[in-house]
Tab-separated table of C-alpha atoms in Angstrom:
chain	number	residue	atom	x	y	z
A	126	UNK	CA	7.423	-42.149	201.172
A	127	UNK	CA	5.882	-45.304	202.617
A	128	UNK	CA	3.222	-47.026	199.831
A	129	UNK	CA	-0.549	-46.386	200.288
A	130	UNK	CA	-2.213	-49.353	202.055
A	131	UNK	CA	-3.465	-51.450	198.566
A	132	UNK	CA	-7.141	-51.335	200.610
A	133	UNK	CA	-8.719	-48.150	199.084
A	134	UNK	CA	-12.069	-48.628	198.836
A	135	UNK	CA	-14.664	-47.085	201.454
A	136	UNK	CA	-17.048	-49.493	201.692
A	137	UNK	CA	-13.616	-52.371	202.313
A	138	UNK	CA	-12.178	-50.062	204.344
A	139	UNK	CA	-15.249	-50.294	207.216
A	140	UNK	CA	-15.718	-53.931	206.854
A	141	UNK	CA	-12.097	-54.708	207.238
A	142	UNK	CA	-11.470	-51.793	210.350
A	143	UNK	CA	-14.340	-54.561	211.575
A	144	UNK	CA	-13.042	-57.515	211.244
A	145	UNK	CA	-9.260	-55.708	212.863
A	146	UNK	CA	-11.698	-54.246	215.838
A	147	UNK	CA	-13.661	-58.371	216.205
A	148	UNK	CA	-9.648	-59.929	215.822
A	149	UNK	CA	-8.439	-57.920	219.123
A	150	UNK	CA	-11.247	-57.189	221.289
A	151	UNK	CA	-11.124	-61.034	223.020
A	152	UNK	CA	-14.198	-61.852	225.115
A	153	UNK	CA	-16.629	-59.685	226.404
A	154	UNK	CA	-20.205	-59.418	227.702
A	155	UNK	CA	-21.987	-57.286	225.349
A	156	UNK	CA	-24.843	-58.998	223.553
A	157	UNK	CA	-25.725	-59.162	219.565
A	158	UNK	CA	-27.491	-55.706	219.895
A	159	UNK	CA	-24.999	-54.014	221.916
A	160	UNK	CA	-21.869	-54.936	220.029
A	161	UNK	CA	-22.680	-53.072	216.773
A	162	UNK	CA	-22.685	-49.912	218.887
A	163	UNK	CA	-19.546	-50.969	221.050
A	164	UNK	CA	-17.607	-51.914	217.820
A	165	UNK	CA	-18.276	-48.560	215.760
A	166	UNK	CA	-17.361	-46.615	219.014
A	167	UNK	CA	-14.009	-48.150	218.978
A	168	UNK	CA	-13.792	-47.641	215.093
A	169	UNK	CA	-13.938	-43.869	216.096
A	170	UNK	CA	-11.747	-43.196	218.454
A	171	UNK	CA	-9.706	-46.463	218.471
A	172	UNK	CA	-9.595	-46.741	221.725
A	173	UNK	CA	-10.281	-50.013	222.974
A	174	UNK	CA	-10.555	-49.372	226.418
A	175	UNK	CA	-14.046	-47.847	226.010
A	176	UNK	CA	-15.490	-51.336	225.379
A	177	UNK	CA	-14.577	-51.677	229.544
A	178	UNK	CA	-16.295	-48.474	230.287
A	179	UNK	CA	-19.772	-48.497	228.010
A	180	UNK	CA	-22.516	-49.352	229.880
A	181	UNK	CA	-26.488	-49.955	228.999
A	182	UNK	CA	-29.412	-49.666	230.916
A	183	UNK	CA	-31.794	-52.608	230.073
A	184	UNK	CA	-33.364	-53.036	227.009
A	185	UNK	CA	-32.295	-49.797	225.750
A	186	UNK	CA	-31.342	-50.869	222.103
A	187	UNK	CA	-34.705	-52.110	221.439
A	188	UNK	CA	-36.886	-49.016	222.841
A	189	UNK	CA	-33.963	-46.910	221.103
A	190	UNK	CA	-34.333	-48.434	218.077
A	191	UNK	CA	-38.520	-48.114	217.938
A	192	UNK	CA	-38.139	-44.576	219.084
A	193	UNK	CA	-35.801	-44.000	216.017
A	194	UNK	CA	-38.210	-45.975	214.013
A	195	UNK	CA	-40.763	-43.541	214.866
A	196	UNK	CA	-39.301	-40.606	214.160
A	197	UNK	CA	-36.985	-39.195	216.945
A	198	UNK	CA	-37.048	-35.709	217.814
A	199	UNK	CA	-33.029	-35.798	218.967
A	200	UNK	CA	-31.401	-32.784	220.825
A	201	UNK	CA	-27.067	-32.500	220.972
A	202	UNK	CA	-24.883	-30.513	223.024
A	203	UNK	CA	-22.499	-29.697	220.303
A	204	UNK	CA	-22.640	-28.520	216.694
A	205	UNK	CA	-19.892	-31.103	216.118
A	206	UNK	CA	-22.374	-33.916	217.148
A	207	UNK	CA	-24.619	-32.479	214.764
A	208	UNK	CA	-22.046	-32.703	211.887
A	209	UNK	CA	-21.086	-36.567	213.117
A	210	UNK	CA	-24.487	-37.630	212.636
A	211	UNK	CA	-25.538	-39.477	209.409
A	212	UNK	CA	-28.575	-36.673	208.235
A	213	UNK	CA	-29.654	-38.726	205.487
A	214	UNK	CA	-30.218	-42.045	207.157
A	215	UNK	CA	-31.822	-39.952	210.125
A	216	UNK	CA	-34.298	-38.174	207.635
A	217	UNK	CA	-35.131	-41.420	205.845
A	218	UNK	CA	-36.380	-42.792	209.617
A	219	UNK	CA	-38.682	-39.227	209.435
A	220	UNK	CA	-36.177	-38.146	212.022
A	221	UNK	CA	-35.018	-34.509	212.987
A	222	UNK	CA	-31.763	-33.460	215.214
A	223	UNK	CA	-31.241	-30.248	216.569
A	224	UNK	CA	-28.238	-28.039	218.880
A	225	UNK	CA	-29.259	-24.974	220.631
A	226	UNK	CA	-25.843	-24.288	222.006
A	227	UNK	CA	-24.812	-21.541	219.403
A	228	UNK	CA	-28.650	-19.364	219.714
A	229	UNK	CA	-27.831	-15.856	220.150
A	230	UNK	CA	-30.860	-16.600	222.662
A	231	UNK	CA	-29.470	-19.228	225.034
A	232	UNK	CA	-26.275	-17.176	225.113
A	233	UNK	CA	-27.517	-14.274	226.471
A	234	UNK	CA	-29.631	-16.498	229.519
A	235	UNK	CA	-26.615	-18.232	229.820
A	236	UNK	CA	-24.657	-15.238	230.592
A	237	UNK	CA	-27.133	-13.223	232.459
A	238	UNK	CA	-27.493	-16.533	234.711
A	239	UNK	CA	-23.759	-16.770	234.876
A	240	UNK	CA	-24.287	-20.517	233.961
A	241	UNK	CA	-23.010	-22.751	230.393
A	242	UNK	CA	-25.129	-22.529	227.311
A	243	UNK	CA	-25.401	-25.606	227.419
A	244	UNK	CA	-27.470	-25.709	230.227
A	245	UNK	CA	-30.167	-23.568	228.746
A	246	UNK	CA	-29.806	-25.085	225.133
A	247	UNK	CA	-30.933	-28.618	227.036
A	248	UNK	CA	-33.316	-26.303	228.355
A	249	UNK	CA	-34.572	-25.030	224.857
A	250	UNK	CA	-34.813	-28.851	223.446
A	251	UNK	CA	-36.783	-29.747	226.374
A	252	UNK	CA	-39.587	-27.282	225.384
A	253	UNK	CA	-39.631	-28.122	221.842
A	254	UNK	CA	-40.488	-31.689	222.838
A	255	UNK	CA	-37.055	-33.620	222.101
A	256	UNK	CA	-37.239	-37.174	223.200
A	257	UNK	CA	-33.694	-38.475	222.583
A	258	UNK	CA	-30.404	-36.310	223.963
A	259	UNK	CA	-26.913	-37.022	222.674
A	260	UNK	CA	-24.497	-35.008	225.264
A	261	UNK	CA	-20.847	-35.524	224.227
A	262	UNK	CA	-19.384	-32.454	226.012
A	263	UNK	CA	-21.389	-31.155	228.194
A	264	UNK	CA	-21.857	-32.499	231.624
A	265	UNK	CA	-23.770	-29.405	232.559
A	266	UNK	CA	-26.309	-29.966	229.851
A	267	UNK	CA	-26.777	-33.799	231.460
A	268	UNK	CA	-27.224	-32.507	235.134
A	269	UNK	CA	-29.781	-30.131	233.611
A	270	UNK	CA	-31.309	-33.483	231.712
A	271	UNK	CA	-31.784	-34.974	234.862
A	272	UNK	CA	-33.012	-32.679	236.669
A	273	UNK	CA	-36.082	-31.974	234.603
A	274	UNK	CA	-36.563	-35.641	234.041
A	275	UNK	CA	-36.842	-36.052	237.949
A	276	UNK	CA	-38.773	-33.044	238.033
A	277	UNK	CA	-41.174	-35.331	235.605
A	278	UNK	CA	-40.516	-31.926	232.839
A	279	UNK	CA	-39.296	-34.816	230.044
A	280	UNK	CA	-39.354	-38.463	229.724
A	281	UNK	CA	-36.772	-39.442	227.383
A	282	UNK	CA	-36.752	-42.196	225.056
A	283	UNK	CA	-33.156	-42.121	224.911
A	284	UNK	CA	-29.705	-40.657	226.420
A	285	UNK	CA	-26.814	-40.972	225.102
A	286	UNK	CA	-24.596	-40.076	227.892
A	287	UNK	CA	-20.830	-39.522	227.192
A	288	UNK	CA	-19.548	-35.677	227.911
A	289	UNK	CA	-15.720	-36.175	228.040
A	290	UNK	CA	-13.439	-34.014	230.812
A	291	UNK	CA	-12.050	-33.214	233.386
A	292	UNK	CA	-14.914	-31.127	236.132
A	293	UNK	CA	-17.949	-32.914	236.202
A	294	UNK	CA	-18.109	-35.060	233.395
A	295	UNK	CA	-17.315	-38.274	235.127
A	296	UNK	CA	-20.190	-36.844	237.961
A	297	UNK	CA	-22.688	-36.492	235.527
A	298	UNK	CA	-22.382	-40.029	234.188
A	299	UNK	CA	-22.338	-41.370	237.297
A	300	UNK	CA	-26.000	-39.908	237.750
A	301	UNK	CA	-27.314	-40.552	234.728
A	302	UNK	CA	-26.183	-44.847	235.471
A	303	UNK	CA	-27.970	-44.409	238.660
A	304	UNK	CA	-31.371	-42.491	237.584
A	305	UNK	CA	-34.155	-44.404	235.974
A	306	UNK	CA	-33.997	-43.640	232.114
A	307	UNK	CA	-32.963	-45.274	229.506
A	308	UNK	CA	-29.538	-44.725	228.793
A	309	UNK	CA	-25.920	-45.845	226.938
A	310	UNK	CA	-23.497	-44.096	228.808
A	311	UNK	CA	-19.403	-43.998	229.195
A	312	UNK	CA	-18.094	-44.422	232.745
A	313	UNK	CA	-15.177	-42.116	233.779
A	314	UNK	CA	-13.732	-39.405	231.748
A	315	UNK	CA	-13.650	-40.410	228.423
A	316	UNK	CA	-16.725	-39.739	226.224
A	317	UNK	CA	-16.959	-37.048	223.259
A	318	UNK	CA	-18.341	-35.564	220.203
A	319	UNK	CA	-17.604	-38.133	217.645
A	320	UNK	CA	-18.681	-40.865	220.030
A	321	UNK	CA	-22.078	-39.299	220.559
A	322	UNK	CA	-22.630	-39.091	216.974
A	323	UNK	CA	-21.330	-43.136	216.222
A	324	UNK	CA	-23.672	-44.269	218.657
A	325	UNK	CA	-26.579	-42.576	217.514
A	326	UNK	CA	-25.327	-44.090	213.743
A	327	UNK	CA	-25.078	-47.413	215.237
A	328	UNK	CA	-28.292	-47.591	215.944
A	329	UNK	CA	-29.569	-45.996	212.747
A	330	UNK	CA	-28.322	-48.677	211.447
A	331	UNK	CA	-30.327	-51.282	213.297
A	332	UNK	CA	-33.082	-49.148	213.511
A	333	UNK	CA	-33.025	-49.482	209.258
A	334	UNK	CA	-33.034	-53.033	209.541
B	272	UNK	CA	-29.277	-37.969	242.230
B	273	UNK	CA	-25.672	-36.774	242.715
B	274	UNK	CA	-25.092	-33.662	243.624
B	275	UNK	CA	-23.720	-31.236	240.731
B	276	UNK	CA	-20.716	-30.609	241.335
B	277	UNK	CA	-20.218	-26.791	242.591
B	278	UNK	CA	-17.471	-25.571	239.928
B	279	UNK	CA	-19.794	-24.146	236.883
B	280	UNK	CA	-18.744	-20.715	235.329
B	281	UNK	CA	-17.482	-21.663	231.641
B	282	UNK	CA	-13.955	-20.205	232.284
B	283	UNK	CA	-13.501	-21.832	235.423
B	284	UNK	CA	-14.622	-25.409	234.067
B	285	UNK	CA	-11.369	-24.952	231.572
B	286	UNK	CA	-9.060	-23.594	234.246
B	287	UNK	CA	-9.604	-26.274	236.762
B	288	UNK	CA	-9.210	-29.120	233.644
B	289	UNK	CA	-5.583	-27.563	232.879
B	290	UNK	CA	-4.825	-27.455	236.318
B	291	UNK	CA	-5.890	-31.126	236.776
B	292	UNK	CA	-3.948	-31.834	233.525
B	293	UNK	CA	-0.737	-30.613	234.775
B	294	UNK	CA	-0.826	-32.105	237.910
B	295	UNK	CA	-1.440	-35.912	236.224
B	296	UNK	CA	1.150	-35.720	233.619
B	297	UNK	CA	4.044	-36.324	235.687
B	298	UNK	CA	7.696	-35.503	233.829
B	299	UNK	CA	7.325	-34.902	230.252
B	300	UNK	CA	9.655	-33.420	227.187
B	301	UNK	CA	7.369	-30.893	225.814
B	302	UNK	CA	8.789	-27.648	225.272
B	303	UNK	CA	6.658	-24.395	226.435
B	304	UNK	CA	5.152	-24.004	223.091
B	305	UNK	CA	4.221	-27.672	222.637
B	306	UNK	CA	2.557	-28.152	226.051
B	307	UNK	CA	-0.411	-25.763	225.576
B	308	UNK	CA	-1.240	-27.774	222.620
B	309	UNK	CA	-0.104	-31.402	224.231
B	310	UNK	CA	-2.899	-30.698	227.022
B	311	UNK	CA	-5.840	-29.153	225.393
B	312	UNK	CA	-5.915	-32.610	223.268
B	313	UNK	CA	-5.767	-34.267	226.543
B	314	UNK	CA	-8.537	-32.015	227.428
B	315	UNK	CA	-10.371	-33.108	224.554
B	316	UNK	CA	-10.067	-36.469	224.974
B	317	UNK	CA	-9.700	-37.029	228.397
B	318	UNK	CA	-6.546	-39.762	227.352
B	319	UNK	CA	-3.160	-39.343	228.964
B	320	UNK	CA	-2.097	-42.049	226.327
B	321	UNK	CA	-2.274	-39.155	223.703
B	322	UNK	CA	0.654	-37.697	225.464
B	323	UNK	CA	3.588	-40.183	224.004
B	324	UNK	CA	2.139	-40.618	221.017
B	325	UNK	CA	2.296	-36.882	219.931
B	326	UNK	CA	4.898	-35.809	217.484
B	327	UNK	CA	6.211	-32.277	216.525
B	328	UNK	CA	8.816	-31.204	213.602
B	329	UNK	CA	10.900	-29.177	214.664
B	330	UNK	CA	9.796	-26.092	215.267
B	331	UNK	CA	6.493	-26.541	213.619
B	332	UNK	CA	5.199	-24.879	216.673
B	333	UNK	CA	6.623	-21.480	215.565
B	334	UNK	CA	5.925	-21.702	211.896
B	335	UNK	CA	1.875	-22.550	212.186
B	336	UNK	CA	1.759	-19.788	214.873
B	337	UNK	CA	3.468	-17.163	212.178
B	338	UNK	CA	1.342	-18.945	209.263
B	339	UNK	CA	-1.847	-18.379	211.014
B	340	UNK	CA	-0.902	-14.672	212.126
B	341	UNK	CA	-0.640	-14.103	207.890
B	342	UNK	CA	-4.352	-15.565	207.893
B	343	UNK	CA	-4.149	-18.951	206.895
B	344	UNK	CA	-6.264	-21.007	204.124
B	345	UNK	CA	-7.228	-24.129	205.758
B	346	UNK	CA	-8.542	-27.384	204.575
B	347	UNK	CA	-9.932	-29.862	206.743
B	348	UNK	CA	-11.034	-33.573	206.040
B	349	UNK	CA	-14.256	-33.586	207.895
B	350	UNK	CA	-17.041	-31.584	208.456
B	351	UNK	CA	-16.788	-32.621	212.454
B	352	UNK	CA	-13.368	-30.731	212.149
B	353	UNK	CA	-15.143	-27.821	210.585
B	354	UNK	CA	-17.405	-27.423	213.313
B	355	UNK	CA	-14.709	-27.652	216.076
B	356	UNK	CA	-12.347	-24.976	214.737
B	357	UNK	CA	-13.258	-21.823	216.787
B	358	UNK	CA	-14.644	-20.053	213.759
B	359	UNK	CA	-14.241	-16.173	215.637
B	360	UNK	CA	-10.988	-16.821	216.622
B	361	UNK	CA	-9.442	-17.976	213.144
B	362	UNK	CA	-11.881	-14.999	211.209
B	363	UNK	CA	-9.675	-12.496	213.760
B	364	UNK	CA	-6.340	-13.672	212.320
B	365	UNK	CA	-7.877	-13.438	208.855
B	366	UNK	CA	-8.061	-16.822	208.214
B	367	UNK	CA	-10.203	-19.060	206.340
B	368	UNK	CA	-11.617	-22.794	206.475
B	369	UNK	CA	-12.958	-25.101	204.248
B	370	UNK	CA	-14.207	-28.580	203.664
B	371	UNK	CA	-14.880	-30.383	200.592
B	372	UNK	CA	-15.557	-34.066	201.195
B	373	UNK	CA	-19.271	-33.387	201.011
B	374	UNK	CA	-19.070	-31.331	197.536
B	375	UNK	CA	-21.079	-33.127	195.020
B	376	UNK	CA	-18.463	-32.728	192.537
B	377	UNK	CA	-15.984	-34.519	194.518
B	378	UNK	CA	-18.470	-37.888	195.535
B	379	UNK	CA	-18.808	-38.026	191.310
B	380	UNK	CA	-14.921	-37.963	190.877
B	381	UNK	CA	-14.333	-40.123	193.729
B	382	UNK	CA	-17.258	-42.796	192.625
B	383	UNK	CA	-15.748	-42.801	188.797
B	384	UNK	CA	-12.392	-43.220	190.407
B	385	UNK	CA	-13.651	-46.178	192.980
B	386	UNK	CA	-11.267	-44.455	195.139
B	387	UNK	CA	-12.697	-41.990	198.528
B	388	UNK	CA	-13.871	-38.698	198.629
B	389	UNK	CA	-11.690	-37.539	200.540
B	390	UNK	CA	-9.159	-38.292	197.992
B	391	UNK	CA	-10.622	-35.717	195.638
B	392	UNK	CA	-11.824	-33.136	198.371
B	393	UNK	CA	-8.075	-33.328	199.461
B	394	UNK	CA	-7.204	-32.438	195.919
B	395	UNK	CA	-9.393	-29.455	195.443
B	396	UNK	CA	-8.099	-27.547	198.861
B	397	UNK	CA	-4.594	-27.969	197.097
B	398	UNK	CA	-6.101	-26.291	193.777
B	399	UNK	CA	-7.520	-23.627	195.941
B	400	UNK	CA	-3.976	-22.688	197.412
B	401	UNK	CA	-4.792	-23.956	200.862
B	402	UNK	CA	-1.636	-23.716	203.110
B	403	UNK	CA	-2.678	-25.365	206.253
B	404	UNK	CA	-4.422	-28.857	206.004
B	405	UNK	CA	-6.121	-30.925	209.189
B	406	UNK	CA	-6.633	-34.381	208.739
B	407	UNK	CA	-8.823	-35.915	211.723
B	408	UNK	CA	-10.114	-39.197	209.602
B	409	UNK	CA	-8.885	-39.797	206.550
B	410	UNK	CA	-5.208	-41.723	205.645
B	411	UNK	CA	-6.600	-41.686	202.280
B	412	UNK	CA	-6.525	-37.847	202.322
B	413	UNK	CA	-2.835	-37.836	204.278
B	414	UNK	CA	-1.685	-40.252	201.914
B	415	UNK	CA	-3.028	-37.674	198.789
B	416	UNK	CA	-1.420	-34.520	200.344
B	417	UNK	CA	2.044	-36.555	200.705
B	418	UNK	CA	1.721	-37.205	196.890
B	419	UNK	CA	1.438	-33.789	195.422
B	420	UNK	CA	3.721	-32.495	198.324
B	421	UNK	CA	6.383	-34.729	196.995
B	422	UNK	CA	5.385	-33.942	193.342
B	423	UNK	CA	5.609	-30.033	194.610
B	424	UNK	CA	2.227	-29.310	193.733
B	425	UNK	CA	1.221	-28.122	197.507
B	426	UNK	CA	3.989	-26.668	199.921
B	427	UNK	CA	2.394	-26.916	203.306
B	428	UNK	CA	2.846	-24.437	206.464
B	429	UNK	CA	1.166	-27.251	208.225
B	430	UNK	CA	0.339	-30.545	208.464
B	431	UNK	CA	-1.752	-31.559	211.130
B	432	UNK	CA	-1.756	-35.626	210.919
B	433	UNK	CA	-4.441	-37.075	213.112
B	434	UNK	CA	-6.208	-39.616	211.290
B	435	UNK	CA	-8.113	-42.442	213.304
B	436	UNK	CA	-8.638	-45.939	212.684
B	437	UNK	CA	-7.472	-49.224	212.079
B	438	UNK	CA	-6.740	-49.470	207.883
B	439	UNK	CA	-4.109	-47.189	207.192
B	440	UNK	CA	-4.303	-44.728	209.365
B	441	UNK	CA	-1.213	-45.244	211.446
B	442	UNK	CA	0.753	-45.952	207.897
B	443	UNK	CA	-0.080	-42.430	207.178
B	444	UNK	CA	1.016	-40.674	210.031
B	445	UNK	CA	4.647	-42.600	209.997
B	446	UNK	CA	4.496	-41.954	206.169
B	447	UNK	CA	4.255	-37.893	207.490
B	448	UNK	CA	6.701	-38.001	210.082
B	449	UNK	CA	8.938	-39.639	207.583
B	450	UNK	CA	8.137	-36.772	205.297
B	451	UNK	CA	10.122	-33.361	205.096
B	452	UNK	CA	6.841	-31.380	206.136
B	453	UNK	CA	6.084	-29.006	209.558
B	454	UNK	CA	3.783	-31.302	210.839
B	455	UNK	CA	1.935	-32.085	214.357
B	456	UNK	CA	0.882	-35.886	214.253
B	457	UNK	CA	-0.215	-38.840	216.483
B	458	UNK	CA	1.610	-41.840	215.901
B	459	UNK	CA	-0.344	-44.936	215.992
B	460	UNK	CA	-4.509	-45.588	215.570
B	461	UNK	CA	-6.008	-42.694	217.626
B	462	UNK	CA	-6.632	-39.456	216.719
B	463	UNK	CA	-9.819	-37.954	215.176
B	464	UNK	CA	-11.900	-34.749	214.183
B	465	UNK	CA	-12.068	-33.833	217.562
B	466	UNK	CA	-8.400	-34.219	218.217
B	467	UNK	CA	-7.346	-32.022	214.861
B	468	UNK	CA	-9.577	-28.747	215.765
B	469	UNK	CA	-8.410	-28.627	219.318
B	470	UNK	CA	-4.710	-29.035	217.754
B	471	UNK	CA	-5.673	-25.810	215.476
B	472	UNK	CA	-7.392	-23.845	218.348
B	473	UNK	CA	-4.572	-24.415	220.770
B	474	UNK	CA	-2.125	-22.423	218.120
B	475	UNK	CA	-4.557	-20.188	217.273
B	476	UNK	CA	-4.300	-18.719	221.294
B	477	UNK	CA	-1.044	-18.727	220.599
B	478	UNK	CA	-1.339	-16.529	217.149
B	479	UNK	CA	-3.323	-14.284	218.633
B	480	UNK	CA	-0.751	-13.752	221.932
């Protein structure tokens, strides 16, 4: 059996994934805000060629950050962006998070409508007053986003755009990158769960100070 | 804004992402039990790249599929993995699922120890006669399950060997496919939670036939 990497513990194991992820990446354009978020996206999936495909509307760190600092009322498309995020930083910044996509409630609308839960769980955040939307699946719950926020039904402080696939996905990005809200969004295909959640932590951790 | 795209039932989203799956591939040397489970992480991910780097024993395929039809006791790493396994589908094959990593016995272990929690968490789903064991983030946890394989403490049905990330993560994987275990692994960096429930609900269609 191959020996254990001598680098054991957790807190040496992020800092030196880091300083790996700084070593390879070469130049790029992203500024002193943006790169903390960039970075621990490629720390999750590894995959450097998302660093080519983030995008940021302008300013958005800054009003994401005060909006976190304020206590953010953030809705997800997936219980497994719910499990990604960090809870206890989130509750510390008087935060709450929230996914409406397994509610006996939605399901039944959903089905009756012949439409995704996770357009009516978008729906159901909407109502309660979310003001931040991490979508890592679903680009059906982001085409729903954006229609209400056209419709002037929601003005978010934050969307973190990055449903992954193969029908629509790509579609709904593109929208998002050309409407008027503040957004951090994945161009293309790629996106997902685990992303969603490491960019919301990313900025957790800025919005700590 | 763009136009949604028209494609929206639930079952057809899936059906139209295999089919455009299948025809981007190209030539490949999965076998007819390996490909279901090749594409639906492509379908998770949205990366071809995934494609060469997957690994199969041989024919691991068959075992997990009869290991889960016996209802399976599974440990995962992550709570993100715990969320993605498709809960109604394993509870039908009379399985069962667990994660540990946020037990508060294992964070005192693993603090006395200096060494992760996933470490310990690892160790308790062995104690607990787990027979199936999905690792999405942690080498640390790979690395653990190698140990008291090769000490005989734990005889797996199945490894699935997906850890992410840049400190010993890829040491892990080639320390598994060096290993005499079934196992289904991604050589290299990538992987993730995401990666290691889609693995498990790909062979659980299969289980259930």
């Amino acid at each position: 059996m191959a020996e254990q990497p001598t680098i054991l513990k957790p807190e040496e194991i992020e800092s030196e994934s880091f300083r790996i992820i700084d070593s390879e990446i070469g130049p790029h354009q992203f500024d002193e805000q943006q790169w903390p978020i960039v970075r621990r996206v490629i720390h999750t999936t590894a995959d450097f060629e998302l660093a080519e495909q983030m995008r940021f509307s302008w300013n958005v760190v800054e009003q994401a950050v005060s909006a976190l600092q304020g206590g953010a009322k953030i809705l997800c498309d997936t219980n497994m962006v719910l499990s990604g995020v960090n809870k206890s930083r989130l509750v510390k910044l008087g935060g709450s998070i929230a996914c409406h996509v397994a509610d006996p409630q939605v399901a039944d609308e959903a089905k009756a409508a012949g439409l995704t839960r996770s357009t009516f769980a978008l729906r159901k955040g909407v109502e309660e007053g979310c003001n931040i939307f991490l979508i890592g699946n679903a680009p059906t719950a982001l085409f729903e986003l954006l229609r209400l926020a056209e419709k002037g039904d929601v003005d978010p402080a934050l969307v973190v755009g990055v449903p992954v696939g193969f029908v629509g996905a790509a579609e709904s990005k593109g929208a998002l990158i050309a409407a008027d809200l503040p957004y951090i969004a994945i161009e293309g295909r790629k996106g997902g769960s685990a992303i969603a959640a490491a960019i919301l932590n990313a900025l957790m951790i800025q919005a700590e100070g």
